[in-house]
Amino acid sequence: MDLLLFGIQGSGKGTQAKRLAAAFHFDIFEAGGELRKIAASGSPLGATVKSYIDNGKLVPHGIIMQVVREAVMMRPKGQRILFDGIPRDGDQKKDFDAVMREAGRDFRAIHLLLDPEEGVQRILGRAKVEGRADDANEETIRHRMRTFVSQTIPVIESYKREGKVIEVEGKRSVEEVYEVLEKVVRNL
């Protein structure tokens, strides 16, 4: 069974995705990483994606979903996938669900719960320690969080109504959160 991992910025989603992938042999599908891989592939789709990236433009929905479809279809059915950061909005959810149905792949979602204010403080702290310029601007962080709340939370709520979401408290330490996640994934 495949896994969707959701969490507001600062929830530790990326860290936990890597740990779960290593422990349970998931391939990680992270949209930005997959787009960069496709852009470097030299394929016709890659050339299109590269032109958007090189010009600093957002890759359109239709192309992102082509990348998702290609990534899902090229993996063997027995290879589990951990999706990090997709679907982000209602349109992506509709198309993502269609791709997964077409591929005959079942999935569950885990939502790492974290108060947005706690997330802001974590990210700002991380920016100081790691020198990450992309995390140093508080207004940018808050904008990304507002986008998550307005666009991605409705996706999570929809999956909840379908009985596909397990919520995990993300406020604890990395180790404590991982222990809970490990139990959840073992029981899927």
XYZ file of N, CA, C and O in Angstrom, residues 76-185:
440
model
N 7.296 -0.705 -10.553
C 6.615 -1.999 -10.480
C 5.514 -1.962 -9.423
O 5.628 -1.231 -8.431
N 4.477 -2.742 -9.651
C 3.331 -2.724 -8.735
C 3.725 -3.052 -7.295
O 3.149 -2.516 -6.356
N 4.725 -3.888 -7.104
C 5.146 -4.264 -5.762
C 5.985 -3.215 -5.053
O 6.240 -3.309 -3.855
N 6.435 -2.184 -5.790
C 7.248 -1.126 -5.180
C 6.332 -0.076 -4.561
O 5.592 0.583 -5.257
N 6.399 0.033 -3.234
C 5.549 1.010 -2.563
C 6.110 2.428 -2.737
O 7.320 2.618 -2.786
N 5.199 3.389 -2.835
C 5.582 4.787 -3.046
C 5.103 5.620 -1.862
O 3.969 5.458 -1.394
N 5.968 6.508 -1.399
C 5.602 7.484 -0.380
C 5.546 8.834 -1.083
O 6.559 9.314 -1.592
N 4.363 9.416 -1.141
C 4.171 10.705 -1.812
C 4.310 11.821 -0.781
O 3.567 11.876 0.193
N 5.270 12.690 -1.016
C 5.548 13.806 -0.111
C 5.158 15.098 -0.819
O 5.795 15.496 -1.789
N 4.082 15.726 -0.339
C 3.718 17.034 -0.874
C 2.803 17.013 -2.082
O 2.703 18.019 -2.789
N 2.154 15.906 -2.327
C 1.186 15.849 -3.421
C 0.082 14.873 -3.013
O 0.389 13.878 -2.358
N -1.158 15.133 -3.294
C -1.719 16.295 -3.976
C -1.811 17.519 -3.056
O -2.083 17.386 -1.872
N -1.581 18.689 -3.644
C -1.566 19.948 -2.880
C -2.916 20.668 -2.870
O -3.147 21.506 -2.020
N -3.752 20.378 -3.869
C -5.036 21.089 -3.945
C -6.093 20.162 -4.558
O -5.796 19.029 -4.941
N -7.306 20.656 -4.634
C -8.424 19.844 -5.110
C -8.256 19.315 -6.521
O -8.605 18.170 -6.818
N -7.720 20.140 -7.428
C -7.515 19.696 -8.808
C -6.492 18.563 -8.854
O -6.684 17.572 -9.560
N -5.392 18.721 -8.091
C -4.395 17.654 -8.058
C -4.983 16.383 -7.460
O -4.704 15.285 -7.938
N -5.816 16.527 -6.423
C -6.420 15.346 -5.785
C -7.241 14.560 -6.802
O -7.128 13.334 -6.899
N -8.071 15.272 -7.562
C -8.941 14.618 -8.543
C -8.099 13.827 -9.547
O -8.352 12.654 -9.815
N -7.066 14.452 -10.084
C -6.224 13.793 -11.081
C -5.335 12.714 -10.457
O -5.110 11.665 -11.057
N -4.829 12.969 -9.244
C -4.012 11.982 -8.539
C -4.835 10.713 -8.286
O -4.378 9.600 -8.557
N -6.047 10.888 -7.782
C -6.918 9.737 -7.511
C -7.174 8.933 -8.785
O -7.185 7.697 -8.766
N -7.351 9.634 -9.908
C -7.598 8.949 -11.189
C -6.371 8.137 -11.603
O -6.500 6.994 -12.060
N -5.175 8.707 -11.444
C -3.941 7.990 -11.782
C -3.809 6.743 -10.915
O -3.496 5.644 -11.404
N -4.059 6.896 -9.610
C -3.922 5.762 -8.696
C -4.942 4.662 -9.012
O -4.619 3.481 -8.955
N -6.175 5.056 -9.367
C -7.192 4.071 -9.766
C -6.738 3.340 -11.019
O -6.809 2.121 -11.101
N -6.282 4.108 -12.008
C -5.842 3.520 -13.272
C -4.695 2.528 -13.041
O -4.634 1.476 -13.686
N -3.798 2.863 -12.112
C -2.645 1.998 -11.838
C -2.998 0.853 -10.883
O -2.171 -0.028 -10.649
N -4.213 0.877 -10.332
C -4.629 -0.163 -9.394
C -3.863 -0.110 -8.082
O -3.577 -1.137 -7.478
N -3.537 1.100 -7.630
C -2.741 1.276 -6.412
C -3.623 1.852 -5.307
O -4.302 2.843 -5.513
N -3.549 1.223 -4.139
C -4.285 1.700 -2.971
C -3.335 2.516 -2.099
O -2.121 2.302 -2.139
N -3.890 3.442 -1.333
C -3.045 4.275 -0.484
C -3.796 4.735 0.756
O -5.018 4.711 0.808
N -3.020 5.124 1.723
C -3.522 5.798 2.924
C -2.723 7.078 3.089
O -1.623 7.211 2.526
N -3.251 7.989 3.892
C -2.575 9.265 4.139
C -2.307 9.422 5.625
O -3.115 9.015 6.460
N -1.161 10.004 5.926
C -0.841 10.379 7.301
C -0.698 11.892 7.319
O -0.016 12.475 6.465
N -1.373 12.508 8.282
C -1.288 13.959 8.438
C -0.543 14.249 9.741
O -1.021 13.903 10.821
N 0.649 14.845 9.616
C 1.404 15.264 10.796
C 0.824 16.585 11.272
O 0.950 17.608 10.594
N 0.176 16.549 12.417
C -0.491 17.741 12.950
C 0.512 18.626 13.669
O 1.320 18.145 14.474
N 0.466 19.913 13.377
C 1.327 20.879 14.060
C 0.678 22.246 13.989
O 0.200 22.661 12.923
N 0.675 22.939 15.125
C 0.163 24.300 15.169
C 1.046 25.173 14.264
O 2.271 25.093 14.343
N 0.431 25.989 13.394
C 1.228 26.813 12.481
C 2.284 27.675 13.192
O 3.396 27.821 12.687
N 1.954 28.217 14.348
C 2.918 29.063 15.070
C 4.153 28.258 15.473
O 5.288 28.737 15.375
N 3.930 27.028 15.912
C 5.040 26.129 16.242
C 5.882 25.861 14.997
O 7.111 25.833 15.049
N 5.222 25.682 13.863
C 5.937 25.465 12.606
C 6.807 26.644 12.230
O 7.960 26.479 11.816
N 6.272 27.859 12.386
C 7.043 29.069 12.074
C 8.306 29.112 12.933
O 9.414 29.346 12.430
N 8.150 28.862 14.224
C 9.308 28.913 15.131
C 10.338 27.840 14.780
O 11.544 28.096 14.811
N 9.881 26.650 14.449
C 10.811 25.578 14.054
C 11.599 25.971 12.806
O 12.806 25.763 12.728
N 10.895 26.504 11.812
C 11.554 26.854 10.556
C 12.556 27.988 10.767
O 13.685 27.932 10.254
N 12.163 29.007 11.525
C 13.087 30.115 11.782
C 14.309 29.622 12.553
O 15.440 30.037 12.275
N 14.106 28.719 13.498
C 15.222 28.136 14.247
C 16.138 27.329 13.340
O 17.368 27.416 13.428
N 15.533 26.567 12.436
C 16.301 25.756 11.488
C 17.111 26.659 10.553
O 18.259 26.371 10.230
N 16.509 27.787 10.143
C 17.197 28.714 9.243
C 18.455 29.271 9.904
O 19.496 29.410 9.265
N 18.361 29.565 11.195
C 19.532 30.096 11.913
C 20.622 29.040 12.031
O 21.797 29.321 11.805
N 20.236 27.823 12.387
C 21.209 26.751 12.609
C 21.838 26.288 11.297
O 23.048 26.097 11.206
N 21.002 26.102 10.277
C 21.487 25.519 9.020
C 21.817 26.557 7.957
O 22.268 26.220 6.872
N 21.524 27.824 8.245
C 21.790 28.876 7.267
C 20.983 28.754 6.002
O 21.451 29.067 4.908
N 19.743 28.300 6.124
C 18.888 28.112 4.942
C 18.164 29.404 4.621
O 17.215 29.790 5.294
N 18.609 30.068 3.572
C 18.040 31.366 3.196
C 16.557 31.261 2.840
O 15.782 32.172 3.121
N 16.154 30.129 2.231
C 14.754 29.975 1.825
C 13.827 29.894 3.031
O 12.627 30.080 2.910
N 14.379 29.595 4.194
C 13.573 29.488 5.412
C 13.684 30.723 6.311
O 13.089 30.761 7.375
N 14.468 31.707 5.920
C 14.760 32.823 6.825
C 13.708 33.931 6.783
O 13.656 34.758 7.686
N 12.873 33.976 5.764
C 11.907 35.050 5.631
C 10.567 34.641 6.258
O 9.851 33.806 5.716
N 10.240 35.261 7.375
C 9.038 34.870 8.114
C 7.764 35.071 7.299
O 6.858 34.251 7.348
N 7.695 36.144 6.514
C 6.482 36.383 5.730
C 6.300 35.309 4.652
O 5.192 34.855 4.388
N 7.412 34.880 4.045
C 7.345 33.804 3.046
C 6.848 32.513 3.693
O 6.009 31.798 3.132
N 7.359 32.226 4.884
C 6.942 31.029 5.627
C 5.439 31.087 5.902
O 4.711 30.132 5.661
N 4.994 32.235 6.416
C 3.569 32.383 6.750
C 2.694 32.293 5.494
O 1.609 31.719 5.540
N 3.176 32.806 4.370
C 2.425 32.714 3.115
C 2.281 31.242 2.702
O 1.191 30.799 2.320
N 3.378 30.483 2.780
C 3.305 29.055 2.415
C 2.336 28.312 3.326
O 1.608 27.427 2.880
N 2.328 28.686 4.605
C 1.414 28.029 5.548
C -0.042 28.376 5.249
O -0.907 27.506 5.317
N -0.301 29.633 4.913
C -1.674 30.024 4.556
C -2.130 29.252 3.317
O -3.283 28.819 3.228
N -1.218 29.070 2.366
C -1.542 28.308 1.159
C -1.864 26.859 1.526
O -2.835 26.287 1.017
N -1.069 26.263 2.422
C -1.315 24.892 2.871
C -2.709 24.795 3.500
O -3.483 23.884 3.181
N -3.022 25.744 4.384
C -4.318 25.714 5.075
C -5.470 25.888 4.076
O -6.458 25.158 4.129
N -5.326 26.824 3.139
C -6.446 27.097 2.227
C -6.584 26.051 1.118
O -7.695 25.773 0.680
N -5.468 25.457 0.667
C -5.546 24.548 -0.473
C -5.393 23.070 -0.114
O -6.060 22.221 -0.694
N -4.497 22.753 0.825
C -4.210 21.345 1.103
C -5.084 20.768 2.207
O -5.475 19.603 2.126
N -5.427 21.575 3.207
C -6.297 21.061 4.277
C -7.618 20.537 3.705
O -8.071 19.462 4.107
N -8.258 21.215 2.733
C -9.482 20.630 2.155
C -9.248 19.258 1.506
O -10.121 18.395 1.545
N -8.060 19.040 0.919
C -7.722 17.728 0.346
C -7.677 16.684 1.461
O -8.252 15.595 1.350
N -6.997 17.036 2.564
C -6.879 16.120 3.702
C -8.270 15.808 4.264
O -8.585 14.655 4.559
N -9.102 16.836 4.404
C -10.469 16.646 4.919
C -11.269 15.712 4.012
O -12.035 14.873 4.492
N -11.083 15.849 2.711
C -11.785 14.979 1.765
C -11.330 13.527 1.939
O -12.155 12.608 1.988
N -10.017 13.309 2.060
C -9.511 11.952 2.300
C -9.983 11.421 3.655
O -10.232 10.225 3.796
N -10.131 12.306 4.621
C -10.647 11.896 5.943
C -12.052 11.326 5.794
O -12.374 10.278 6.356
N -12.878 12.027 5.028
C -14.256 11.558 4.813
C -14.265 10.206 4.108
O -15.209 9.434 4.263
N -13.222 9.913 3.330
C -13.104 8.619 2.641
C -12.486 7.551 3.546
O -12.297 6.407 3.117
N -12.130 7.926 4.771
C -11.542 6.976 5.721
C -10.093 6.622 5.426
O -9.620 5.557 5.799
N -9.377 7.529 4.756
C -8.005 7.230 4.338
C -6.940 7.943 5.184
O -5.756 7.784 4.897
N -7.315 8.753 6.175
C -6.332 9.582 6.891
C -6.116 9.105 8.320
O -7.064 8.845 9.059
N -4.847 9.038 8.689
C -4.454 8.797 10.076
C -3.729 10.054 10.528
O -2.798 10.519 9.853
N -4.172 10.621 11.644
C -3.540 11.840 12.157
C -2.521 11.474 13.228
O -2.785 10.640 14.091
N -1.349 12.117 13.131
C -0.278 11.890 14.102
C 0.168 13.250 14.620
O 0.441 14.158 13.828
N 0.226 13.385 15.927
C 0.660 14.634 16.553
C 2.126 14.868 16.214
O 2.977 14.016 16.477
N 2.434 16.020 15.626
C 3.797 16.316 15.184
C 4.599 17.192 16.126
O 5.725 17.563 15.818
N 4.033 17.523 17.285
C 4.705 18.463 18.188
C 5.842 17.815 18.979
O 6.712 18.493 19.489
N 5.851 16.510 19.060
C 6.866 15.809 19.845
C 8.226 15.810 19.141
O 8.362 16.325 18.043
N 9.210 15.173 19.769
C 10.552 15.100 19.181
C 10.506 14.251 17.914
O 9.573 13.465 17.703
N 11.538 14.387 17.100
C 11.649 13.607 15.861
C 11.529 12.117 16.171
O 10.804 11.383 15.492
N 12.233 11.667 17.211
C 12.213 10.248 17.589
C 10.820 9.790 18.009
O 10.362 8.726 17.603
N 10.164 10.603 18.854
C 8.830 10.223 19.349
C 7.821 10.157 18.206
O 7.006 9.243 18.147
N 7.887 11.123 17.296
C 6.973 11.123 16.150
C 7.252 9.893 15.283
O 6.327 9.200 14.851
N 8.541 9.596 15.062
C 8.881 8.445 14.228
C 8.366 7.135 14.839
O 7.857 6.274 14.111
N 8.476 6.996 16.160
C 7.983 5.772 16.813
C 6.504 5.554 16.517
O 6.072 4.441 16.231
N 5.723 6.635 16.591
C 4.288 6.537 16.305
C 4.080 6.194 14.826
O 3.287 5.314 14.486
N 4.793 6.895 13.943
C 4.648 6.641 12.515
C 5.015 5.210 12.141
O 4.327 4.579 11.328
N 6.063 4.701 12.746
C 6.484 3.331 12.474
C 5.373 2.341 12.819
O 5.068 1.435 12.039
N 4.718 2.543 13.963
C 3.601 1.663 14.359
C 2.449 1.783 13.364
O 1.842 0.782 12.974
N 2.141 3.024 12.988
C 1.039 3.256 12.045
C 1.297 2.520 10.733
O 0.444 1.803 10.210
N 2.504 2.675 10.184
C 2.817 2.072 8.887
C 2.834 0.547 8.988
O 2.364 -0.143 8.097
